[in-house]
Amino acid sequence: MPTPTQLNHPDISSEMIPEIDGIIAAHYKTNGAVIPVLRLCQDIVGYLPMVLIDYISYGLNLPRSEVLGVVTFYSLFSLIPKGRHTIKACLGTACYVKGIKEVMTRISNEFKLKEGETTSDRRFSLEAVRCLGACGLAPVVVVDQDTHGSVSASQVKSLLEHYE
Ligand code: FES
């Protein structure tokens, strides 16, 4: 495992480094610290780039594989940058029957964005989820905290253009 002495990554500013060091220093003697440390560091950077995983592993004196295992197990953590807005498209049965696949395809084509990815300008991330509990509104797309029901493929562009 590399032993990083410096966090060198375009998404990690020099102001973030003392904060990250402080989090590691506050937790490194605590059992089970890896989840809170990852969560706090992700809150600072926005996601968990690999160099940060190595840094945390080194700081907590844990194998990289163990830290990476936690990151990949919990959907809360992300190894890729998130967009400024998260689009959640429901692939539950009711939404599927009502045409969410066409909506997803239109989002993908319109924004060059596949499921699980983020646009290159980091405007949007796209996630597929299972039943959002609003089946009466199917097909459902949630953007950040906003629930949009009865969405059709032809509405995708106008629906998303408000999210800069
Ligand atoms: S199936 Fe989509 S909200 Fe229930």
Short mmCIF file of C-alpha atoms and ligand atoms in Angstrom, two decimals:
data_model
loop_
_atom_site.label_atom_id
_atom_site.label_comp_id
_atom_site.label_asym_id
_atom_site.label_seq_id
_atom_site.Cartn_x
_atom_site.Cartn_y
_atom_site.Cartn_z
CA MET A 1 0.00 0.00 0.00
CA PRO A 2 1.33 3.49 -0.79
CA THR A 3 1.90 5.76 2.16
CA PRO A 4 0.65 9.13 0.95
CA THR A 5 2.15 12.09 2.74
CA GLN A 6 0.20 14.57 0.69
CA LEU A 7 -3.27 14.61 -0.75
CA ASN A 8 -2.74 15.54 -4.34
CA HIS A 9 -5.98 15.68 -6.27
CA PRO A 10 -7.72 18.42 -8.27
CA ASP A 11 -10.91 18.05 -6.20
CA ILE A 12 -9.10 18.33 -2.87
CA SER A 13 -8.15 21.92 -2.08
CA SER A 14 -5.40 22.96 0.32
CA GLU A 15 -8.11 24.20 2.71
CA MET A 16 -9.67 20.74 2.86
CA ILE A 17 -6.49 18.95 3.91
CA PRO A 18 -6.32 20.26 7.52
CA GLU A 19 -10.00 19.41 7.94
CA ILE A 20 -9.39 15.86 6.73
CA ASP A 21 -6.32 15.55 8.96
CA GLY A 22 -8.38 16.76 11.91
CA ILE A 23 -11.06 14.14 11.27
CA ILE A 24 -8.50 11.34 11.06
CA ALA A 25 -6.66 12.60 14.15
CA ALA A 26 -9.91 12.71 16.14
CA HIS A 27 -10.80 9.13 15.22
CA TYR A 28 -7.65 7.13 14.62
CA LYS A 29 -7.64 5.49 18.04
CA THR A 30 -11.34 4.64 17.94
CA ASN A 31 -12.62 1.21 16.95
CA GLY A 32 -15.14 1.32 14.14
CA ALA A 33 -14.01 4.80 13.12
CA VAL A 34 -13.87 4.06 9.43
CA ILE A 35 -17.54 4.80 8.64
CA PRO A 36 -17.71 8.17 10.42
CA VAL A 37 -14.34 9.18 8.99
CA LEU A 38 -15.42 8.28 5.45
CA ARG A 39 -18.73 10.08 5.89
CA LEU A 40 -17.13 13.26 7.24
CA CYS A 41 -14.43 13.26 4.56
CA GLN A 42 -17.03 12.70 1.84
CA ASP A 43 -19.01 15.66 3.22
CA ILE A 44 -15.92 17.81 2.71
CA VAL A 45 -14.81 16.63 -0.74
CA GLY A 46 -18.20 15.58 -2.12
CA TYR A 47 -17.09 12.04 -2.88
CA LEU A 48 -14.20 9.69 -2.11
CA PRO A 49 -11.45 9.77 -4.75
CA MET A 50 -9.00 6.86 -4.56
CA VAL A 51 -6.16 9.01 -3.26
CA LEU A 52 -8.38 9.94 -0.31
CA ILE A 53 -9.17 6.28 0.37
CA ASP A 54 -5.42 5.64 0.54
CA TYR A 55 -4.93 8.63 2.79
CA ILE A 56 -7.65 7.50 5.18
CA SER A 57 -6.34 3.91 5.15
CA TYR A 58 -2.89 5.18 6.04
CA GLY A 59 -4.24 7.56 8.68
CA LEU A 60 -6.38 4.92 10.38
CA ASN A 61 -3.73 2.23 9.93
CA LEU A 62 -6.15 -0.02 8.08
CA PRO A 63 -5.60 -2.01 4.87
CA ARG A 64 -6.83 -0.23 1.78
CA SER A 65 -8.95 -3.30 0.95
CA GLU A 66 -10.83 -2.95 4.23
CA VAL A 67 -11.62 0.74 3.71
CA LEU A 68 -12.54 0.15 0.08
CA GLY A 69 -14.77 -2.74 1.13
CA VAL A 70 -16.74 -0.41 3.40
CA VAL A 71 -17.02 2.22 0.66
CA THR A 72 -18.34 -0.22 -1.90
CA PHE A 73 -20.72 -1.92 0.57
CA TYR A 74 -22.65 1.19 1.58
CA SER A 75 -24.56 3.10 -1.10
CA LEU A 76 -24.05 6.21 1.00
CA PHE A 77 -20.46 6.38 -0.26
CA SER A 78 -19.37 7.30 -3.76
CA LEU A 79 -16.05 6.81 -5.52
CA ILE A 80 -17.08 9.09 -8.35
CA PRO A 81 -17.96 12.79 -8.26
CA LYS A 82 -21.62 13.57 -7.82
CA GLY A 83 -23.41 16.12 -9.96
CA ARG A 84 -24.86 19.32 -8.53
CA HIS A 85 -28.24 17.66 -9.01
CA THR A 86 -29.16 14.02 -8.55
CA ILE A 87 -31.81 12.53 -10.79
CA LYS A 88 -33.46 9.42 -9.40
CA ALA A 89 -35.54 7.49 -11.89
CA CYS A 90 -37.87 4.85 -10.46
CA LEU A 91 -37.57 1.43 -12.06
CA GLY A 92 -40.28 -0.10 -9.86
CA THR A 93 -43.03 -2.10 -11.52
CA ALA A 94 -45.64 0.66 -11.79
CA CYS A 95 -43.13 3.13 -13.23
CA TYR A 96 -41.73 0.49 -15.57
CA VAL A 97 -45.18 -0.30 -16.95
CA LYS A 98 -45.89 3.41 -17.43
CA GLY A 99 -42.73 4.02 -19.47
CA ILE A 100 -39.84 5.03 -17.22
CA LYS A 101 -37.43 3.25 -19.61
CA GLU A 102 -38.26 5.74 -22.35
CA VAL A 103 -37.75 8.58 -19.87
CA MET A 104 -34.36 7.16 -18.86
CA THR A 105 -33.33 6.76 -22.47
CA ARG A 106 -34.28 10.37 -23.19
CA ILE A 107 -32.28 11.60 -20.19
CA SER A 108 -29.30 9.53 -21.34
CA ASN A 109 -29.47 10.86 -24.88
CA GLU A 110 -30.18 14.45 -23.92
CA PHE A 111 -27.38 14.77 -21.37
CA LYS A 112 -24.94 12.06 -22.49
CA LEU A 113 -25.53 10.46 -19.13
CA LYS A 114 -25.81 6.79 -18.27
CA GLU A 115 -27.19 5.26 -15.11
CA GLY A 116 -24.67 5.55 -12.27
CA GLU A 117 -22.75 8.31 -14.03
CA THR A 118 -22.26 12.05 -13.72
CA THR A 119 -22.20 14.49 -16.63
CA SER A 120 -18.77 15.87 -17.50
CA ASP A 121 -19.86 19.34 -16.34
CA ARG A 122 -21.04 17.78 -13.07
CA ARG A 123 -24.50 19.16 -13.54
CA PHE A 124 -26.38 15.87 -13.14
CA SER A 125 -25.91 12.40 -11.69
CA LEU A 126 -28.37 9.72 -12.72
CA GLU A 127 -29.48 6.92 -10.41
CA ALA A 128 -32.00 4.14 -10.95
CA VAL A 129 -33.97 3.32 -7.82
CA ARG A 130 -36.73 0.87 -6.84
CA CYS A 131 -40.21 2.03 -5.90
CA LEU A 132 -40.22 5.51 -4.46
CA GLY A 133 -43.59 4.94 -2.82
CA ALA A 134 -45.44 7.21 -5.21
CA CYS A 135 -46.77 4.58 -7.63
CA GLY A 136 -49.97 6.56 -8.24
CA LEU A 137 -47.79 9.18 -9.92
CA ALA A 138 -45.92 6.71 -12.14
CA PRO A 139 -43.63 7.14 -13.89
CA VAL A 140 -41.76 9.07 -11.24
CA VAL A 141 -38.51 11.03 -11.42
CA VAL A 142 -37.07 12.73 -8.34
CA VAL A 143 -34.58 15.55 -8.87
CA ASP A 144 -32.85 16.48 -5.63
CA GLN A 145 -35.85 16.86 -3.28
CA ASP A 146 -38.46 17.46 -6.01
CA THR A 147 -40.80 14.65 -7.01
CA HIS A 148 -42.07 14.76 -10.59
CA GLY A 149 -44.94 12.44 -11.50
CA SER A 150 -46.46 11.27 -14.78
CA VAL A 151 -43.24 12.20 -16.54
CA SER A 152 -43.04 11.52 -20.26
CA ALA A 153 -39.94 11.35 -22.40
CA SER A 154 -40.99 14.51 -24.24
CA GLN A 155 -41.04 16.45 -20.95
CA VAL A 156 -37.50 15.53 -19.92
CA LYS A 157 -35.74 18.53 -21.43
CA SER A 158 -38.10 21.17 -20.03
CA LEU A 159 -38.26 19.44 -16.66
CA LEU A 160 -34.50 19.39 -16.22
CA GLU A 161 -33.58 22.74 -17.74
CA HIS A 162 -34.45 24.52 -14.47
CA TYR A 163 -31.70 22.68 -12.64
CA GLU A 164 -28.46 24.49 -13.31
S1 FES B 1 -42.99 1.89 -8.78
FE1 FES B 1 -42.27 3.89 -9.07
S2 FES B 1 -43.01 4.91 -7.34
FE2 FES B 1 -43.63 2.88 -7.01
#
